[in-house]
Coordinates of C-alpha atoms in Angstrom, one line a residue:
X29 CA 33.2 -83.0 -62.4
X30 CA 31.1 -82.0 -59.5
X31 CA 33.6 -79.5 -58.1
X32 CA 30.9 -76.8 -57.9
X33 CA 28.5 -79.1 -56.0
X34 CA 30.1 -78.6 -52.6
X35 CA 28.6 -77.2 -49.4
X36 CA 29.9 -76.3 -46.0
X37 CA 29.1 -79.0 -43.4
X38 CA 30.5 -79.5 -39.9
X39 CA 33.0 -76.6 -40.3
X40 CA 34.6 -77.8 -43.6
X41 CA 33.7 -78.0 -47.3
X42 CA 32.2 -81.3 -48.3
X43 CA 30.3 -82.9 -51.2
X44 CA 26.5 -82.9 -51.0
X45 CA 25.8 -86.3 -49.4
X46 CA 22.4 -86.8 -50.9
X47 CA 23.6 -86.4 -54.5
X48 CA 27.0 -88.0 -54.3
X49 CA 26.0 -90.9 -56.6
X50 CA 28.9 -91.3 -59.0
X51 CA 29.1 -95.1 -59.1
X52 CA 31.8 -97.4 -57.8
X53 CA 35.1 -95.7 -57.0
X54 CA 37.8 -96.3 -59.6
X55 CA 40.9 -94.9 -61.0
X56 CA 42.0 -94.8 -64.6
X57 CA 45.5 -93.5 -65.5
X58 CA 47.3 -92.8 -68.8
X59 CA 50.8 -91.2 -68.7
X60 CA 52.3 -89.9 -72.0
X61 CA 56.0 -89.5 -71.9
X62 CA 57.7 -87.4 -74.7
X63 CA 61.5 -87.7 -74.8
X64 CA 63.9 -85.2 -76.1
X65 CA 64.7 -87.5 -79.1
X66 CA 61.0 -87.2 -80.2
X67 CA 60.0 -90.7 -79.2
X68 CA 57.0 -91.3 -77.0
X69 CA 55.9 -93.9 -74.5
X70 CA 52.4 -94.3 -73.1
X71 CA 51.9 -96.1 -69.8
X72 CA 48.3 -96.9 -68.8
X73 CA 46.5 -98.6 -65.9
X74 CA 44.9 -101.9 -66.5
X75 CA 43.4 -104.8 -64.5
X76 CA 46.8 -105.6 -63.0
X77 CA 46.8 -102.4 -60.9
X78 CA 45.5 -102.7 -57.4
X79 CA 44.5 -100.3 -54.6
X80 CA 44.3 -100.7 -50.8
X81 CA 43.2 -98.8 -47.8
X82 CA 45.5 -96.2 -46.3
X83 CA 45.7 -94.0 -43.2
X84 CA 44.1 -91.1 -45.2
X85 CA 40.5 -91.4 -44.2
X86 CA 39.2 -88.1 -45.7
X87 CA 40.5 -85.9 -48.4
X88 CA 39.0 -82.8 -50.0
X89 CA 40.5 -80.0 -51.9
X90 CA 38.6 -77.5 -49.8
X91 CA 38.2 -79.5 -46.5
X92 CA 41.7 -80.7 -46.1
X93 CA 42.8 -84.2 -45.2
X94 CA 42.3 -86.5 -42.1
X95 CA 45.1 -88.9 -41.4
X96 CA 44.7 -91.7 -38.9
X97 CA 48.1 -93.2 -38.1
X98 CA 46.4 -96.1 -36.2
X99 CA 45.4 -97.6 -39.5

């Protein structure tokens, strides 16, 4: 998953910029719900799901988060 391919840059932990070639950003989700009565429901993402920009302009588990409220 690349979690071990990080390096300190500019005072924070970041991904190696030269080898950060993972393709087009995307998200895939599958949620499996198990109810007390034993029944199950699976909810998954599909082409109807959309994404948009947000004020979070940087996020990294080690480097923290940058939030720009002007966006």
